[in-house]
CSV table of C-alpha atoms and ligand atoms in Angstrom, one decimal:
chain,number,residue,atom,x,y,z
A,1,MET,CA,43.8,29.2,-63.5
A,2,LYS,CA,42.9,32.5,-61.9
A,3,LYS,CA,39.5,33.2,-60.3
A,4,VAL,CA,38.1,36.6,-61.2
A,5,THR,CA,34.8,37.9,-59.8
A,6,ALA,CA,32.9,40.9,-61.1
A,7,PHE,CA,30.6,42.6,-58.6
A,8,ILE,CA,28.0,44.5,-60.6
A,9,GLY,CA,26.1,47.5,-59.2
A,10,SER,CA,23.5,47.7,-61.9
A,11,ALA,CA,20.3,45.7,-61.4
A,12,ARG,CA,19.8,45.2,-65.1
A,13,LYS,CA,21.8,43.2,-67.6
A,14,LYS,CA,22.6,46.0,-69.9
A,15,ALA,CA,25.5,48.4,-70.4
A,16,THR,CA,27.5,47.6,-67.3
A,17,TYR,CA,27.0,43.9,-67.8
A,18,GLN,CA,28.0,44.2,-71.5
A,19,ALA,CA,31.2,46.1,-70.6
A,20,VAL,CA,32.1,43.4,-68.1
A,21,GLN,CA,31.4,40.7,-70.7
A,22,GLU,CA,33.9,42.6,-73.0
A,23,TYR,CA,36.4,42.6,-70.1
A,24,GLU,CA,35.9,38.9,-69.5
A,25,LYS,CA,36.4,38.2,-73.3
A,26,ASN,CA,39.7,40.1,-73.2
A,27,LEU,CA,41.0,38.4,-70.0
A,28,LYS,CA,40.2,35.0,-71.4
A,29,GLN,CA,42.4,35.8,-74.5
A,30,TYR,CA,45.4,36.4,-72.2
A,31,GLY,CA,45.1,33.3,-70.1
A,32,ASP,CA,43.1,30.7,-68.1
A,33,ILE,CA,40.4,32.5,-66.2
A,34,ASN,CA,37.4,31.3,-64.2
A,35,PHE,CA,35.1,34.3,-64.4
A,36,GLU,CA,32.0,34.9,-62.2
A,37,TYR,CA,29.3,37.5,-62.3
A,38,VAL,CA,27.8,38.7,-59.0
A,39,PHE,CA,24.9,41.0,-59.4
A,40,LEU,CA,24.4,42.8,-56.1
A,41,SER,CA,20.7,43.0,-56.8
A,42,ASP,CA,20.6,39.2,-56.4
A,43,TYR,CA,21.8,39.4,-52.8
A,44,ARG,CA,20.1,40.7,-49.7
A,45,LEU,CA,22.2,43.4,-48.2
A,46,GLU,CA,20.6,45.5,-45.6
A,47,PHE,CA,21.6,49.1,-45.0
A,48,CYS,CA,24.3,49.7,-42.4
A,49,GLN,CA,22.7,50.9,-39.2
A,50,GLY,CA,25.9,52.7,-38.0
A,51,CYS,CA,26.1,50.8,-34.7
A,52,LYS,CA,29.9,50.4,-35.2
A,53,LEU,CA,29.9,47.0,-33.6
A,54,CYS,CA,32.0,45.6,-36.6
A,55,PHE,CA,34.6,48.2,-35.8
A,56,ASP,CA,34.5,48.0,-32.0
A,57,LYS,CA,33.8,44.3,-31.3
A,58,GLY,CA,34.3,42.6,-34.6
A,59,GLU,CA,32.3,41.9,-37.8
A,60,GLY,CA,30.7,38.8,-36.2
A,61,PHE,CA,28.7,41.2,-34.0
A,62,CYS,CA,26.9,42.9,-36.9
A,63,PRO,CA,23.2,42.7,-36.0
A,64,LEU,CA,22.2,42.5,-39.7
A,65,LYS,CA,21.7,38.9,-40.7
A,66,ASP,CA,21.8,38.9,-44.5
A,67,ASP,CA,24.1,38.0,-47.4
A,68,ARG,CA,27.1,40.0,-46.4
A,69,ASP,CA,29.2,37.0,-45.5
A,70,LEU,CA,28.3,35.3,-48.8
A,71,LEU,CA,29.7,38.3,-50.7
A,72,LEU,CA,32.7,38.4,-48.4
A,73,GLU,CA,33.4,34.8,-49.2
A,74,LYS,CA,33.3,35.6,-52.9
A,75,LEU,CA,35.9,38.3,-52.4
A,76,GLU,CA,38.1,36.0,-50.3
A,77,LEU,CA,37.9,33.2,-52.9
A,78,SER,CA,38.9,35.4,-55.8
A,79,ASP,CA,42.4,36.2,-57.2
A,80,GLY,CA,41.0,39.2,-58.9
A,81,VAL,CA,38.0,41.4,-58.3
A,82,ILE,CA,36.2,43.9,-60.6
A,83,PHE,CA,33.8,46.4,-59.2
A,84,ALA,CA,31.6,47.4,-62.1
A,85,THR,CA,29.0,50.0,-61.8
A,86,PRO,CA,27.0,52.6,-63.7
A,87,ASN,CA,27.3,56.3,-62.9
A,88,TYR,CA,24.2,57.3,-60.9
A,89,ALA,CA,24.1,61.0,-60.3
A,90,PHE,CA,27.9,61.3,-60.2
A,91,GLN,CA,28.3,58.4,-57.8
A,92,VAL,CA,28.0,54.7,-57.5
A,93,PRO,CA,24.4,53.4,-57.2
A,94,ALA,CA,23.1,52.9,-53.6
A,95,ARG,CA,23.6,49.1,-53.8
A,96,MET,CA,27.3,49.5,-54.5
A,97,LYS,CA,27.7,52.2,-51.8
A,98,ASN,CA,25.9,50.0,-49.3
A,99,LEU,CA,28.4,47.2,-50.0
A,100,MET,CA,31.2,49.7,-49.3
A,101,ASP,CA,29.5,50.7,-46.0
A,102,ARG,CA,29.1,47.1,-45.0
A,103,LEU,CA,32.8,46.4,-45.7
A,104,ALA,CA,34.0,49.6,-44.0
A,105,TYR,CA,35.4,47.8,-41.0
A,106,ILE,CA,38.0,46.2,-43.4
A,107,LEU,CA,39.4,49.7,-43.9
A,108,HIS,CA,40.6,49.4,-40.3
A,109,ARG,CA,41.8,45.9,-40.8
A,110,PRO,CA,42.7,45.5,-44.5
A,111,LYS,CA,42.9,41.9,-45.7
A,112,PHE,CA,42.8,41.2,-49.4
A,113,PHE,CA,46.6,41.4,-49.8
A,114,GLY,CA,48.0,40.0,-53.0
A,115,LYS,CA,44.7,40.0,-54.8
A,116,THR,CA,44.1,42.3,-57.8
A,117,PHE,CA,41.4,44.9,-58.0
A,118,THR,CA,40.0,47.2,-60.7
A,119,ALA,CA,37.0,49.3,-61.5
A,120,VAL,CA,34.7,49.5,-64.5
A,121,VAL,CA,32.4,52.5,-64.7
A,122,THR,CA,29.7,53.0,-67.4
A,123,GLN,CA,28.0,56.3,-68.0
A,124,GLY,CA,25.9,58.4,-70.4
A,125,THR,CA,28.0,61.5,-70.5
A,126,PHE,CA,30.4,62.5,-67.7
A,127,GLY,CA,31.5,62.3,-64.0
A,128,GLY,CA,32.4,58.7,-64.1
A,129,ASN,CA,36.2,59.1,-63.8
A,130,ASP,CA,35.8,60.4,-60.3
A,131,ILE,CA,33.7,57.3,-59.5
A,132,ARG,CA,36.5,55.1,-61.0
A,133,LYS,CA,39.0,56.8,-58.8
A,134,TYR,CA,36.8,56.4,-55.7
A,135,LEU,CA,36.4,52.7,-56.4
A,136,GLU,CA,40.1,52.3,-57.0
A,137,SER,CA,40.9,54.0,-53.7
A,138,MET,CA,38.4,51.8,-51.9
A,139,GLY,CA,40.1,48.7,-53.4
A,140,GLY,CA,43.5,49.9,-52.0
A,141,ASN,CA,41.9,50.6,-48.6
A,142,LEU,CA,40.5,47.1,-48.5
A,143,GLY,CA,44.0,45.8,-49.1
A,144,PHE,CA,43.9,44.9,-52.8
A,145,THR,CA,46.6,45.7,-55.3
A,146,VAL,CA,44.8,48.1,-57.6
A,147,THR,CA,45.3,48.5,-61.4
A,148,LYS,CA,43.8,51.4,-63.2
A,149,GLY,CA,40.3,50.6,-64.4
A,150,CYS,CA,38.2,52.3,-67.0
A,151,CYS,CA,35.2,54.6,-67.5
A,152,VAL,CA,33.3,54.1,-70.7
A,153,ARG,CA,30.4,55.9,-72.4
A,154,THR,CA,27.4,53.9,-73.2
A,155,LEU,CA,25.1,56.6,-74.6
A,156,GLU,CA,22.5,55.3,-76.9
A,157,PRO,CA,22.6,54.9,-79.9
A,158,MET,CA,26.0,53.2,-79.6
A,159,THR,CA,27.7,54.2,-82.9
A,160,GLU,CA,30.6,52.3,-84.3
A,161,ILE,CA,33.1,54.9,-83.1
A,162,ARG,CA,31.7,54.8,-79.6
A,163,GLU,CA,31.8,51.0,-79.6
A,164,LYS,CA,35.4,51.0,-80.7
A,165,LYS,CA,36.4,53.5,-78.1
A,166,LEU,CA,34.7,51.4,-75.4
A,167,GLN,CA,36.5,48.3,-76.6
A,168,GLN,CA,39.9,50.1,-76.6
A,169,GLU,CA,39.4,51.4,-73.0
A,170,ILE,CA,38.5,48.0,-71.8
A,171,LYS,CA,41.4,46.3,-73.6
A,172,LYS,CA,43.9,48.7,-72.0
A,173,SER,CA,42.5,48.2,-68.5
A,174,SER,CA,42.2,44.4,-68.9
A,175,GLU,CA,45.8,44.1,-70.0
A,176,ARG,CA,47.0,46.0,-66.9
A,177,PHE,CA,44.7,43.9,-64.7
A,178,TYR,CA,45.9,40.6,-66.2
A,179,LYS,CA,49.6,41.5,-65.9
A,180,ARG,CA,49.1,42.1,-62.2
A,181,LEU,CA,46.8,39.2,-61.7
A,182,ILE,CA,49.4,36.6,-62.7
A,183,ARG,CA,52.0,38.0,-60.3
A,184,SER,CA,51.7,36.1,-57.0
A,185,THR,CA,53.6,38.5,-54.8
A,186,PRO,CA,51.8,41.5,-53.2
A,187,SER,CA,53.0,44.9,-54.4
A,188,PHE,CA,55.5,47.2,-52.5
A,189,PRO,CA,53.6,49.7,-50.5
A,190,SER,CA,53.5,53.3,-51.7
A,191,PHE,CA,54.5,56.1,-49.4
A,192,PHE,CA,50.8,56.9,-49.0
A,193,ARG,CA,49.9,53.3,-48.0
A,194,LEU,CA,52.9,53.1,-45.7
A,195,MET,CA,51.8,56.3,-44.0
A,196,LEU,CA,48.2,55.1,-43.6
A,197,PHE,CA,49.5,51.8,-42.0
A,198,ARG,CA,52.0,53.5,-39.6
A,199,MET,CA,49.7,56.3,-38.5
A,200,THR,CA,46.6,54.1,-38.0
A,201,ARG,CA,48.7,51.7,-36.0
A,202,THR,CA,50.0,54.5,-33.8
A,203,ALA,CA,46.4,55.6,-33.2
A,204,ILE,CA,45.3,52.1,-32.3
A,205,GLN,CA,48.3,51.3,-30.1
A,206,THR,CA,48.3,54.5,-28.1
A,207,THR,CA,44.6,54.9,-27.2
A,208,ASP,CA,43.6,53.8,-23.7
A,209,VAL,CA,40.4,52.0,-24.6
A,210,HIS,CA,41.2,48.8,-26.6
A,211,TYR,CA,38.7,48.0,-29.3
A,212,PHE,CA,38.7,45.0,-31.6
A,213,ASP,CA,41.3,46.6,-33.9
A,214,TYR,CA,43.9,46.6,-31.1
A,215,TYR,CA,43.6,42.8,-30.6
A,216,TYR,CA,43.5,42.2,-34.4
A,217,TYR,CA,46.7,44.2,-34.9
A,218,LYS,CA,48.3,42.4,-32.0
A,219,ASP,CA,47.3,39.0,-33.3
A,220,GLN,CA,48.7,39.8,-36.8
A,221,GLY,CA,52.0,41.1,-35.3
A,222,TRP,CA,51.3,44.5,-36.9
A,223,PHE,CA,52.5,46.4,-33.9
A,224,GLU,CA,56.0,45.1,-34.6
A,225,SER,CA,56.0,44.7,-38.4
A,226,ASP,CA,57.1,47.3,-41.0
A,227,TYR,CA,53.9,46.9,-43.0
A,228,TYR,CA,50.8,44.7,-43.1
A,229,TYR,CA,52.7,41.9,-44.9
A,230,GLU,CA,56.3,40.8,-45.4
A,231,THR,CA,58.0,43.2,-47.8
A,232,LYS,CA,61.3,44.9,-48.4
A,233,LEU,CA,61.0,48.6,-47.6
A,234,GLY,CA,64.4,49.9,-48.7
A,235,LEU,CA,66.3,52.5,-46.7
A,236,ILE,CA,64.2,55.6,-47.6
A,237,LYS,CA,60.9,53.9,-46.9
A,238,LYS,CA,62.2,52.4,-43.7
A,239,MET,CA,63.2,55.9,-42.5
A,240,MET,CA,59.9,57.3,-43.7
A,241,GLY,CA,58.1,54.6,-41.7
A,242,TYR,CA,59.8,55.8,-38.5
A,243,PHE,CA,58.9,59.4,-39.4
A,244,PHE,CA,55.3,58.5,-39.9
A,245,ASP,CA,55.4,56.8,-36.4
A,246,PHE,CA,56.8,60.0,-35.0
A,247,LEU,CA,54.3,62.2,-36.8
A,248,GLY,CA,51.4,60.0,-35.7
A,249,LYS,CA,52.4,60.3,-32.0
A,250,LYS,CA,52.8,64.1,-32.4
A,251,MET,CA,49.4,64.5,-34.1
A,252,LEU,CA,47.6,62.4,-31.4
A,253,LYS,CA,49.0,64.7,-28.7
A,254,HIS,CA,47.3,67.6,-30.3
A,255,MET,CA,43.9,65.9,-30.9
B,1,FMN,C1,19.4,57.1,-61.8
B,1,FMN,C2,20.4,57.3,-62.9
B,1,FMN,C3,21.3,58.3,-62.8
B,1,FMN,C4,22.3,58.5,-63.8
B,1,FMN,N1,23.2,59.5,-63.6
B,1,FMN,C5,24.1,59.7,-64.6
B,1,FMN,C6,25.1,60.7,-64.4
B,1,FMN,O1,25.1,61.5,-63.4
B,1,FMN,N2,26.0,60.9,-65.4
B,1,FMN,C7,26.1,60.1,-66.5
B,1,FMN,O2,26.9,60.3,-67.3
B,1,FMN,N3,25.2,59.1,-66.7
B,1,FMN,C8,24.2,58.9,-65.7
B,1,FMN,N4,23.3,57.9,-65.9
B,1,FMN,C9,23.4,57.0,-67.1
B,1,FMN,C10,24.0,55.6,-66.7
B,1,FMN,O3,25.2,55.8,-66.0
B,1,FMN,C11,24.3,54.8,-68.0
B,1,FMN,O4,23.3,54.8,-68.8
B,1,FMN,C12,24.8,53.4,-67.6
B,1,FMN,O5,25.6,52.9,-68.6
B,1,FMN,C13,23.7,52.5,-67.3
B,1,FMN,O6,24.2,51.2,-67.0
B,1,FMN,P1,23.3,49.9,-66.9
B,1,FMN,O7,22.7,49.7,-68.3
B,1,FMN,O8,24.2,48.8,-66.6
B,1,FMN,O9,22.2,50.2,-65.9
B,1,FMN,C14,22.3,57.7,-64.9
B,1,FMN,C15,21.3,56.7,-65.1
B,1,FMN,C16,20.4,56.5,-64.1
B,1,FMN,C17,19.4,55.4,-64.2
């Protein structure tokens, strides 16, 4: 049994909710899934004040006392996560963006390794594919293994052709998501992810003032490891890892 949670950025139970219901229906055809809907509008999430205490001292120092930790717990208890959102003026709605801002410290200290992530975007006409890509990139930055999501048109009236297209898109995305979901091992890092890890680590390790990130990396053993988690890099990626260390040091010298 796999636990999948959909975080929904729309306050109404309409197009985005229906698209996620279709996603759930597909997933349940493939295997045993415990599916949960989380409407962000049902949670109290204050706007980030930009104090940076979560970055510098740790997330426990956030002055906002709201439902952030409840949402975090839901992410942590899931095997798979879907961020589902309508396109609002070519971006995610403010509620969804605020969730990203409140989780931004995790970009420094990724954690959701081995969990699967995807994005579902609904829209009237266009612009949603960039939103899908943005969400997918955020999923990767948070540590998830990302599978390609989908962007579907929900323009009223929903004709039979439009409905069919929507179902096809969701079917393709849900198949990819499920295939990844049932694999228990985290994915091999791409060159890009390897570069991010090695260069961020160099920056954290070589600065004089030690913020929370430094101690976190130290505790996790990330200053000595090849990557965030145990993985076989292979010769080329191993060499590239050393190269990124070198490049990081060079860049820091010129900053
Ligand atoms: C404030 C607002 C802004 C929107 N901006 C866009 C847009 O830029 N592009 C687009 O294709 N659709 C846009 N839409 C349409 C919605 O993305 C679309 O109807 C969506 O499926 C609504 O999802 P929901 O029923 O779950 O709220 C917008 C809708 C609203 C309410």
